[in-house]
Amino acid sequence: MSSKVRVRFAPSPTGPLHIGGVRTALYNYLFAKKHGGDFVLRIEDTDQNRFVEGAEDYIIESLNWCGIPYDEGPGKEKGFGPYRQSERKDKYREYAEKLIESGNAYYAFDTADELDEHRKDHEEKGKTFIYNWHNRQKLKNSLSLSQEEVQEKLDAEEAYVIRFKSPQDETLQLKDVIRGDMEIDTNILDDKVLFKSDGMPTYHLANIVDDHLMEITHVIRGEEWLPSLALHYMLYRAFGWDAPEFAHLPLILKPQGKGKLSKRDGEKMGFPVFPLEWKDPKSGDISTGYREEGYFPEAVVNMLAFLGWNPGTEQEFFKLEELCQTFELERVHKGGAKFDPEKTKWFQQHYMQQSDNAYLADEFEKELHKKEIKADKKYIADVVALIKERTVFVEDFWEQGYFFFVAPTSFDPKDSKKAWKEDTNELLNELHEFLKTVNNFEAESLQETVKGWIKSKEIGFGKVMMPLRVALVGALQGPDLYKIAEFVGKDETLSRIKKATETLS
Ligand code: GLU
C-alpha cells in the first residue's frame, strides 16, 4: 500500500451503538493499526429528525471502553475536520452543484404527492416505478424542462431535490475486498437523491464527499450498505476521484441463525446487545450493556473479533494487541455470523482467569464497600486467588466467597439436613473443644491435626467434614475447608462451629 491507510467509523447518532456497530468500529481499528494507519471517527448527523441527544457521547465512551479510541475525530482535530457532518453543511451543496454542471446530476421538482401518484399508477399496471432513464423525461426536472422553466422555478424558490443521473445500458464492475468482484446493470438503478429540499445532503453525497476530503483509503462497513456501492462507485467516477477500497462486513444473525440480531433478541434471551448501558432520553427506558453486566472489554473485543473473522488457526484467545497484528480483511467471511451469547461468557470466563488478582481485588473491594465490609487488600487478593476459578464475573466473588468476610447468617436447609446426623452436634462440640487447644491454624498443619483427630475417633471423614463445612460456609460449597479456617482464623472458626451446633440439630 503506497499512501497512508486511513479508515473511518461513520455512525449516525440516532441512538445507542449496537454491538454490530462496535464490531464495525473494531475491524476498522484493527485494520488501521495493522497498517500503521489512522482510525477516524466521523459523526454522520445530516438527518436532524433522527438525531438523539447523548448518542455521540455514548459512541465515544463505547470505543474508549473497548480500548479502541479514535485517532482523529470530534475533539481530536488533525486537519481534516470538522468531523460532524452537520458542521460541514456548506461543502455539500457546492459538490452537488458540481455534479449538475458536469451533467451527472439534475434538479427535480416533483412533489411528494406527484411521485406517489406515479407509484400508484405503476402499481395498478403491475409495474414498479423507478425514477431513472425510463421515465425521467416525463417527470418534472431540469432534464425534461427548458432552461427558462428551470430558472423560473429556481427563482421562485420552488422546492427541489438534486438527483444523480444514473447511466443507461452500462455494466458496472464493483470490487469488494471480502466479496470479490461484482457486476451491476445500471438499468436497474434509480436516480438517487443527493441533496434534499431541506438544504441537507443525503447520506450518499455527504459520505462520498467526506471520504474523499478526509482521504479515506478503505471503507469498511456493514453489509447493509452493499446496495449503495454501485451509486458510490458512480459518484467517485462522476467527480473524477479515485474510489477507496471497499469491504462489507457480514450481517450479525440471531443466535438461532435466521434473521438479523435485534435488540429484542437480547431482551428475550437475556443478553445485552449494547456495549454500555443506555438510557433512552425520551422514554427513560434502560437497556443494559456488556459493561454493566460485568463483562471485561477484552472478552467483548475477542468475541466481536470472531464474529465474522477467524485467523485460520486453532487459536481463539486474542488480546487487542495480538488482533492488531493478526487481523486481515481477506479472512473476513461473506456469510452471516451467528451471535452466540454463551461464547461471550466463555471468553469472559477465560479473561477472568487471566486477570491479575490485584486488579480483581480492587474490583471486589468496591463490591465489599457497598456492603460496608472493610478488609485488608492483601487479604482480598488472597481470597480472590482461592475462589477465582469458580467465577465468571466480579459479581460472583461475593457468592463464592462471602464466608471469608462474614459468618453465614443462615444454613442451607438441604445441605444441613444432609450433613447433620444424630451425633453431629456432639461430635462438633468435641471438635470445638479440641480445636481450642490447637494453635497452628495454617491450612496444611490444620489438615494434619484434624485428620489425626478424626482418625483417633475411628469415624468417617465425611461425618466431620460435611457439618464443619456447613458451619463455616452455611452450605456444602466453597474451596478447601482448611483454607477457609486459616483465613477466618481460630476464634471465628470456633464461633461458627458453636453457632451451628446451637442452630442446627
Ligand atoms: N452513517 C452510516 C451508518 O450509520 C455510515 C455507513 C458507512 O460507513 O458508509 O452506518
Coordinates of C-alpha atoms and ligand atoms in Angstrom, one line a residue:
M1 CA 0.0 0.0 0.0
S2 CA 1.5 3.3 -1.0
S3 CA -0.5 6.0 0.6
K4 CA -1.1 6.0 4.4
V5 CA -4.0 3.9 5.4
R6 CA -6.9 5.9 6.6
V7 CA -10.2 4.3 7.7
R8 CA -13.2 5.8 9.3
F9 CA -16.1 4.7 11.5
A10 CA -19.1 6.8 10.5
P11 CA -22.0 6.2 12.8
S12 CA -25.2 8.3 12.8
P13 CA -26.0 9.4 16.3
T14 CA -29.5 8.1 16.2
G15 CA -29.4 6.0 19.4
P16 CA -27.0 3.7 21.3
L17 CA -24.3 2.0 19.3
H18 CA -25.5 -1.6 18.6
I19 CA -23.0 -4.3 19.2
G20 CA -22.8 -4.7 15.3
G21 CA -21.6 -1.1 15.1
V22 CA -18.9 -1.8 17.7
R23 CA -17.7 -4.7 15.5
T24 CA -17.5 -2.4 12.5
A25 CA -15.5 0.1 14.6
L26 CA -13.3 -2.7 15.9
Y27 CA -12.5 -4.0 12.4
N28 CA -11.7 -0.5 11.2
Y29 CA -9.4 0.0 14.2
L30 CA -7.6 -3.3 13.7
F31 CA -7.1 -2.7 10.1
A32 CA -5.7 0.8 10.8
K33 CA -3.4 -0.4 13.5
K34 CA -2.2 -3.4 11.4
H35 CA -1.1 -1.0 8.6
G36 CA 0.1 1.8 10.8
G37 CA -2.8 4.0 9.7
D38 CA -5.3 6.4 11.1
F39 CA -8.7 5.5 12.6
V40 CA -11.1 8.4 12.1
L41 CA -14.4 8.9 13.8
R42 CA -16.9 10.9 11.7
I43 CA -20.4 11.7 13.0
E44 CA -23.0 11.4 10.2
D45 CA -25.7 13.6 11.6
T46 CA -27.3 15.1 8.5
D47 CA -30.6 13.6 9.3
Q48 CA -31.7 16.0 12.0
N49 CA -35.1 14.2 12.5
R50 CA -33.3 11.2 13.8
F51 CA -30.8 12.9 16.0
V52 CA -30.7 11.6 19.5
E53 CA -29.3 13.5 22.4
G54 CA -26.3 11.8 24.1
A55 CA -25.7 9.3 21.3
E56 CA -22.4 10.8 20.2
D57 CA -21.0 10.7 23.8
Y58 CA -22.2 7.2 24.1
I59 CA -20.4 6.2 20.9
I60 CA -17.2 7.8 22.1
E61 CA -17.4 6.2 25.5
S62 CA -18.1 2.8 24.0
L63 CA -15.0 3.0 21.8
N64 CA -12.9 4.1 24.8
W65 CA -14.3 1.3 27.0
C66 CA -13.4 -1.3 24.3
G67 CA -9.9 0.1 24.2
I68 CA -10.3 1.2 20.6
P69 CA -10.2 5.0 20.8
Y70 CA -10.2 7.0 17.5
D71 CA -7.0 8.8 16.5
E72 CA -8.9 11.6 14.8
G73 CA -12.4 13.0 15.1
P74 CA -14.5 15.3 17.2
G75 CA -12.2 16.9 19.8
K76 CA -9.1 15.4 18.1
E77 CA -8.7 17.7 15.1
K78 CA -5.9 16.6 12.7
G79 CA -6.5 18.9 9.8
F80 CA -9.5 17.1 8.1
G81 CA -12.3 18.4 10.3
P82 CA -14.8 19.3 11.3
Y83 CA -15.8 15.7 11.9
R84 CA -19.5 16.2 12.4
Q85 CA -21.4 16.4 9.1
S86 CA -23.8 19.0 10.5
E87 CA -20.7 21.3 10.8
R88 CA -19.7 20.7 7.2
K89 CA -23.1 21.5 5.6
D90 CA -21.8 24.2 3.2
K91 CA -19.4 21.9 1.5
Y92 CA -22.1 19.5 0.2
R93 CA -24.1 21.9 -1.8
E94 CA -21.0 23.0 -3.7
Y95 CA -20.3 19.4 -4.7
A96 CA -23.9 18.7 -5.7
E97 CA -23.8 21.7 -7.9
K98 CA -20.5 20.5 -9.5
L99 CA -22.3 17.3 -10.5
I100 CA -25.1 19.3 -12.1
E101 CA -22.6 21.3 -14.1
S102 CA -20.8 18.2 -15.3
G103 CA -24.2 16.7 -16.3
N104 CA -24.1 14.0 -13.7
A105 CA -27.0 15.3 -11.6
Y106 CA -30.1 17.4 -12.1
Y107 CA -32.8 19.4 -10.3
A108 CA -36.1 17.6 -9.7
F109 CA -39.2 19.5 -8.8
D110 CA -41.7 16.7 -8.5
T111 CA -43.6 16.9 -5.2
A112 CA -44.1 14.0 -2.9
D113 CA -47.8 13.8 -3.9
E114 CA -46.9 13.7 -7.6
L115 CA -44.4 10.9 -7.0
D116 CA -47.0 9.0 -5.0
E117 CA -49.4 9.2 -8.0
H118 CA -46.7 7.8 -10.3
R119 CA -46.1 5.0 -7.9
K120 CA -49.8 4.1 -7.7
D121 CA -50.2 4.3 -11.4
H122 CA -47.4 1.9 -12.0
E123 CA -48.6 -0.5 -9.3
E124 CA -52.0 -0.7 -10.9
K125 CA -50.3 -1.8 -14.1
G126 CA -48.3 -4.3 -12.2
K127 CA -45.1 -2.3 -12.6
T128 CA -42.7 -0.7 -10.2
F129 CA -42.0 3.0 -10.5
I130 CA -38.3 3.8 -10.7
Y131 CA -37.1 7.4 -11.2
N132 CA -34.4 6.9 -13.8
W133 CA -33.7 6.9 -17.6
H134 CA -37.0 5.0 -18.2
N135 CA -39.2 8.0 -17.3
R136 CA -37.2 10.9 -16.2
Q137 CA -38.0 12.8 -19.4
K138 CA -41.7 12.5 -18.4
L139 CA -41.1 13.9 -14.9
K140 CA -40.5 17.5 -13.7
N141 CA -36.8 18.0 -13.7
S142 CA -34.0 20.0 -15.3
L143 CA -33.6 17.3 -17.9
S144 CA -37.1 17.5 -19.2
L145 CA -37.9 21.1 -18.7
S146 CA -36.5 24.0 -20.7
Q147 CA -33.7 26.1 -19.2
E148 CA -36.1 29.0 -18.8
E149 CA -38.7 26.9 -16.9
V150 CA -36.0 25.6 -14.6
Q151 CA -34.7 29.1 -13.9
E152 CA -38.2 30.3 -13.2
K153 CA -38.7 27.6 -10.7
L154 CA -35.4 28.2 -9.0
D155 CA -36.0 32.0 -8.9
A156 CA -39.5 31.3 -7.4
E157 CA -37.7 29.2 -4.8
E158 CA -39.8 26.1 -5.6
A159 CA -38.8 23.1 -3.6
Y160 CA -36.4 20.8 -5.3
V161 CA -34.1 17.9 -4.8
I162 CA -30.9 17.1 -6.7
R163 CA -30.8 13.7 -8.2
F164 CA -27.9 11.7 -9.5
K165 CA -28.3 10.8 -13.2
S166 CA -27.7 7.1 -13.4
P167 CA -26.2 5.9 -16.7
Q168 CA -28.2 3.7 -19.1
D169 CA -27.0 0.4 -20.5
E170 CA -23.9 0.0 -18.6
T171 CA -22.4 -2.8 -16.6
L172 CA -20.5 -1.6 -13.6
Q173 CA -17.6 -3.6 -12.2
L174 CA -17.6 -3.3 -8.5
K175 CA -14.9 -4.6 -6.2
D176 CA -15.1 -5.7 -2.6
V177 CA -12.2 -7.0 -0.6
I178 CA -14.4 -9.6 1.2
R179 CA -16.9 -10.4 -1.6
G180 CA -14.7 -10.2 -4.6
D181 CA -15.8 -8.8 -7.9
M182 CA -19.4 -8.0 -8.7
E183 CA -21.2 -6.7 -11.8
I184 CA -24.2 -4.4 -11.8
D185 CA -26.5 -3.5 -14.6
T186 CA -27.1 0.3 -14.3
N187 CA -30.5 0.0 -15.9
I188 CA -32.0 -1.3 -12.6
L189 CA -30.6 1.7 -10.6
D190 CA -32.7 4.7 -9.7
D191 CA -31.7 8.3 -9.7
K192 CA -30.9 8.6 -6.1
V193 CA -31.5 11.9 -4.3
L194 CA -28.2 13.5 -3.4
F195 CA -29.4 16.8 -1.9
K196 CA -32.7 17.2 -0.1
S197 CA -35.2 20.1 -0.2
D198 CA -34.3 21.0 3.4
G199 CA -30.9 22.0 2.2
M200 CA -29.1 19.0 3.6
P201 CA -27.2 16.4 1.7
T202 CA -28.3 12.7 1.8
Y203 CA -26.1 10.1 3.3
H204 CA -24.7 9.2 -0.2
L205 CA -23.4 12.6 -1.1
A206 CA -22.1 13.6 2.3
N207 CA -20.5 10.2 2.8
I208 CA -18.6 10.2 -0.5
V209 CA -17.6 13.8 -0.3
D210 CA -16.2 13.4 3.2
D211 CA -14.5 10.1 2.5
H212 CA -12.7 11.9 -0.4
L213 CA -11.9 15.1 1.5
M214 CA -10.7 13.1 4.5
E215 CA -8.5 10.9 2.3
I216 CA -10.1 7.7 3.4
T217 CA -8.3 4.7 1.7
H218 CA -10.6 1.9 2.9
V219 CA -14.3 1.9 3.6
I220 CA -15.1 -1.0 6.0
R221 CA -18.8 -1.1 6.9
G222 CA -21.8 -3.3 7.4
E223 CA -23.4 -5.4 4.7
E224 CA -26.5 -3.2 4.8
W225 CA -24.5 -0.7 2.7
L226 CA -23.7 -3.1 -0.1
P227 CA -26.7 -2.0 -2.2
S228 CA -25.3 1.6 -2.1
L229 CA -21.9 0.5 -3.5
A230 CA -22.9 1.0 -7.2
L231 CA -24.0 4.5 -6.6
H232 CA -20.9 5.3 -4.6
Y233 CA -18.7 4.0 -7.4
M234 CA -20.6 6.1 -9.9
L235 CA -20.3 9.2 -7.7
Y236 CA -16.5 8.8 -7.4
R237 CA -16.3 8.5 -11.2
A238 CA -18.6 11.5 -11.8
F239 CA -16.3 13.6 -9.5
G240 CA -13.2 12.2 -11.2
W241 CA -11.9 10.9 -7.9
D242 CA -10.2 7.6 -7.2
A243 CA -12.5 5.4 -5.2
P244 CA -11.3 3.8 -2.0
E245 CA -11.3 0.1 -1.4
F246 CA -14.5 -1.3 0.0
A247 CA -15.1 -4.1 2.4
H248 CA -18.6 -5.0 3.5
L249 CA -18.8 -7.0 6.7
P250 CA -21.3 -9.9 7.1
L251 CA -24.6 -9.5 8.9
I252 CA -24.8 -10.5 12.6
L253 CA -27.5 -13.1 12.9
K254 CA -29.8 -14.1 15.8
P255 CA -28.5 -17.0 18.0
Q256 CA -30.9 -19.3 16.2
G257 CA -29.2 -18.4 13.0
K258 CA -32.0 -16.9 11.0
G259 CA -32.6 -13.1 10.6
K260 CA -30.6 -10.1 11.8
L261 CA -29.8 -9.8 15.5
S262 CA -32.1 -7.3 17.1
K263 CA -32.4 -5.5 20.4
R264 CA -35.5 -7.7 21.1
D265 CA -33.5 -10.9 20.8
G266 CA -31.3 -9.7 23.6
E267 CA -34.2 -8.8 25.8
K268 CA -35.9 -12.1 25.1
M269 CA -32.8 -14.3 25.7
G270 CA -31.3 -12.1 28.4
F271 CA -28.1 -10.9 26.9
P272 CA -27.0 -7.3 26.1
V273 CA -26.8 -6.1 22.5
F274 CA -25.2 -2.8 23.6
P275 CA -21.7 -2.2 24.8
L276 CA -22.8 0.1 27.6
E277 CA -26.0 0.8 29.4
W278 CA -28.2 3.2 27.6
K279 CA -31.0 5.3 29.0
D280 CA -33.4 6.4 26.3
P281 CA -33.7 10.2 26.7
K282 CA -37.3 10.2 25.7
S283 CA -38.9 7.2 27.2
G284 CA -36.4 6.8 30.1
D285 CA -36.2 3.1 29.3
I286 CA -32.9 1.5 30.2
S287 CA -31.1 -1.1 28.1
T288 CA -28.3 -3.0 29.8
G289 CA -24.8 -3.1 28.4
Y290 CA -21.9 -5.6 28.5
R291 CA -20.0 -3.3 30.8
E292 CA -22.8 -3.1 33.4
E293 CA -23.4 -6.9 33.1
G294 CA -19.8 -7.4 34.3
Y295 CA -18.1 -8.3 31.1
F296 CA -14.5 -7.3 30.6
P297 CA -13.8 -5.3 27.5
E298 CA -11.2 -8.0 26.5
A299 CA -14.0 -10.6 26.4
V300 CA -16.3 -8.4 24.3
V301 CA -13.5 -7.5 21.9
N302 CA -12.4 -11.1 21.5
M303 CA -16.0 -12.2 20.9
L304 CA -16.6 -9.4 18.3
A305 CA -13.3 -10.1 16.5
F306 CA -14.6 -13.7 15.9
L307 CA -18.0 -12.5 14.8
G308 CA -17.2 -12.7 11.1
W309 CA -13.5 -13.3 11.1
N310 CA -11.1 -16.0 12.1
P311 CA -7.3 -16.2 12.0
G312 CA -7.3 -19.6 10.1
T313 CA -5.6 -21.3 13.1
E314 CA -6.9 -23.1 16.2
Q315 CA -6.2 -20.1 18.4
E316 CA -9.3 -18.5 19.9
F317 CA -8.0 -16.2 22.6
F318 CA -6.7 -12.9 21.2
K319 CA -6.0 -9.8 23.1
L320 CA -6.3 -6.5 21.3
E321 CA -2.6 -6.1 20.5
E322 CA -2.5 -9.5 19.0
L323 CA -5.6 -8.9 17.0
C324 CA -3.9 -5.8 15.6
Q325 CA -1.1 -8.0 14.2
T326 CA -3.2 -10.9 13.0
F327 CA -6.3 -9.3 11.6
E328 CA -6.8 -9.5 7.9
L329 CA -9.8 -8.2 5.9
E330 CA -9.3 -11.1 3.4
R331 CA -10.1 -13.5 6.2
V332 CA -13.5 -11.9 7.0
H333 CA -16.3 -14.2 5.9
K334 CA -19.0 -13.4 3.4
G335 CA -21.8 -15.3 5.2
G336 CA -23.7 -14.0 8.2
A337 CA -22.2 -14.5 11.6
K338 CA -24.3 -16.2 14.2
F339 CA -24.3 -14.4 17.5
D340 CA -23.6 -16.8 20.4
P341 CA -24.2 -15.3 23.9
E342 CA -22.7 -18.4 25.6
K343 CA -19.5 -17.9 23.7
T344 CA -19.2 -14.4 25.1
K345 CA -19.5 -15.9 28.6
W346 CA -16.8 -18.4 27.7
F347 CA -14.5 -15.6 26.7
Q348 CA -15.4 -13.7 29.9
Q349 CA -14.5 -16.7 32.0
H350 CA -11.2 -17.0 30.3
Y351 CA -10.3 -13.4 30.8
M352 CA -11.4 -13.6 34.4
Q353 CA -9.0 -16.4 35.0
Q354 CA -6.3 -14.4 33.2
S355 CA -6.9 -11.3 35.2
D356 CA -4.5 -10.0 37.7
N357 CA -5.5 -10.8 41.3
A358 CA -4.6 -7.3 42.5
Y359 CA -6.9 -5.8 39.8
L360 CA -9.7 -8.2 40.7
A361 CA -9.2 -7.4 44.4
D362 CA -9.7 -3.7 43.6
E363 CA -12.9 -4.6 41.9
F364 CA -14.1 -6.9 44.6
E365 CA -13.3 -4.3 47.2
K366 CA -15.8 -2.0 45.6
E367 CA -18.5 -4.6 46.0
L368 CA -17.4 -5.1 49.6
H369 CA -17.6 -1.4 50.3
K370 CA -21.2 -1.4 49.1
K371 CA -21.9 -4.0 51.8
E372 CA -19.9 -1.9 54.3
I373 CA -17.3 -4.5 54.7
K374 CA -13.7 -3.4 55.2
A375 CA -10.9 -5.8 54.6
D376 CA -7.2 -5.7 54.0
K377 CA -6.3 -5.5 50.3
K378 CA -3.8 -8.4 50.6
Y379 CA -6.5 -10.5 52.3
I380 CA -9.0 -9.7 49.5
A381 CA -6.4 -10.6 46.9
D382 CA -5.7 -13.9 48.6
V383 CA -9.4 -14.7 48.7
V384 CA -9.6 -13.9 45.0
A385 CA -6.8 -16.3 44.2
L386 CA -8.7 -19.1 46.1
I387 CA -12.1 -18.6 44.5
K388 CA -11.3 -17.1 41.1
E389 CA -11.6 -20.4 39.3
R390 CA -15.3 -20.7 40.3
T391 CA -16.2 -17.2 39.0
V392 CA -17.0 -15.7 35.6
F393 CA -17.9 -12.1 36.8
V394 CA -16.6 -9.9 39.6
E395 CA -20.2 -10.1 40.9
D396 CA -19.7 -13.9 41.5
F397 CA -17.0 -13.2 44.1
W398 CA -19.4 -12.4 46.8
E399 CA -21.5 -15.6 46.3
Q400 CA -18.4 -17.7 46.1
G401 CA -16.6 -16.1 49.0
Y402 CA -18.8 -14.2 51.4
F403 CA -17.8 -16.6 54.2
F404 CA -14.3 -15.2 54.1
F405 CA -15.7 -11.9 55.3
V406 CA -18.9 -12.7 57.3
A407 CA -20.2 -15.6 59.3
P408 CA -23.1 -17.4 57.5
T409 CA -26.4 -15.9 58.5
S410 CA -28.3 -19.0 57.5
F411 CA -27.7 -22.6 56.8
D412 CA -28.8 -24.2 53.5
P413 CA -31.7 -26.5 54.6
K414 CA -30.9 -29.2 52.1
D415 CA -27.2 -29.2 52.8
S416 CA -27.6 -29.1 56.6
K417 CA -30.0 -32.0 56.5
K418 CA -27.6 -34.0 54.5
A419 CA -24.7 -33.1 56.8
W420 CA -26.4 -33.4 60.2
K421 CA -26.8 -36.8 61.8
E422 CA -27.9 -37.7 65.3
D423 CA -24.5 -37.5 66.8
T424 CA -23.3 -34.5 64.8
N425 CA -23.7 -31.8 67.5
E426 CA -21.9 -34.0 70.0
L427 CA -19.1 -34.5 67.5
L428 CA -18.8 -30.8 66.7
N429 CA -18.8 -29.9 70.3
E430 CA -15.9 -32.3 70.8
L431 CA -14.1 -30.9 67.8
H432 CA -14.7 -27.4 69.2
E433 CA -13.0 -28.4 72.5
F434 CA -10.2 -30.0 70.6
L435 CA -9.6 -27.0 68.3
K436 CA -9.4 -24.7 71.3
T437 CA -6.1 -26.5 72.1
V438 CA -4.7 -26.1 68.5
N439 CA -2.6 -23.1 67.9
N440 CA -1.4 -23.5 64.3
F441 CA -4.3 -22.8 62.0
E442 CA -2.3 -22.7 58.9
A443 CA -4.2 -24.8 56.4
E444 CA -1.7 -27.6 55.9
S445 CA -0.9 -28.1 59.5
L446 CA -4.6 -27.8 60.5
Q447 CA -5.4 -30.5 58.0
E448 CA -2.9 -32.9 59.6
T449 CA -4.2 -32.1 63.0
V450 CA -7.9 -32.5 62.2
K451 CA -7.2 -35.6 60.2
G452 CA -5.3 -37.2 63.1
W453 CA -8.2 -36.3 65.4
I454 CA -10.8 -37.9 63.1
K455 CA -8.7 -41.0 62.8
S456 CA -8.3 -41.3 66.5
K457 CA -12.1 -41.2 66.8
E458 CA -12.3 -44.0 64.2
I459 CA -15.1 -42.4 62.3
G460 CA -15.5 -41.4 58.6
F461 CA -14.2 -38.1 57.4
G462 CA -17.5 -37.0 56.0
K463 CA -19.1 -37.2 59.4
V464 CA -16.9 -34.3 60.5
M465 CA -16.0 -32.5 57.3
M466 CA -19.5 -32.1 56.0
P467 CA -21.0 -30.4 59.1
L468 CA -17.8 -28.4 59.6
R469 CA -18.3 -27.0 56.1
V470 CA -21.9 -26.2 56.7
A471 CA -20.8 -24.5 59.9
L472 CA -18.1 -22.4 58.3
V473 CA -19.8 -21.6 55.0
G474 CA -23.5 -22.1 55.5
A475 CA -23.7 -24.7 52.7
L476 CA -21.8 -27.5 51.1
Q477 CA -19.8 -25.3 48.8
G478 CA -16.6 -23.3 48.6
P479 CA -12.9 -24.0 48.3
D480 CA -10.6 -26.0 50.6
L481 CA -12.1 -26.0 54.1
Y482 CA -8.8 -25.8 55.9
K483 CA -8.0 -22.7 53.9
I484 CA -11.3 -21.1 54.9
A485 CA -10.5 -21.9 58.6
E486 CA -7.0 -20.5 58.1
F487 CA -8.4 -17.3 56.5
V488 CA -11.1 -16.6 59.0
G489 CA -8.8 -17.6 61.9
K490 CA -9.2 -19.7 65.1
D491 CA -11.7 -17.5 67.0
E492 CA -14.0 -17.1 64.1
T493 CA -13.8 -20.8 63.3
L494 CA -14.7 -21.7 66.9
S495 CA -17.5 -19.2 67.0
R496 CA -19.0 -20.5 63.7
I497 CA -18.9 -24.1 65.0
K498 CA -20.6 -23.1 68.1
K499 CA -23.3 -21.1 66.3
A500 CA -24.0 -24.1 64.0
T501 CA -24.4 -26.5 66.9
E502 CA -26.8 -24.1 68.6
T503 CA -28.8 -23.5 65.5
L504 CA -28.9 -27.0 63.9
S505 CA -29.9 -30.3 65.3
Ligands
GLU1 N1 -23.7 6.7 8.6 C1 -23.7 5.4 8.1 C2 -24.1 4.5 9.3 O1 -24.8 4.9 10.1 C3 -22.3 5.1 7.6 C4 -22.2 4.0 6.6 C5 -20.8 3.9 6.0 O2 -19.9 3.5 6.7 O3 -20.7 4.3 4.9 O4 -23.8 3.3 9.4

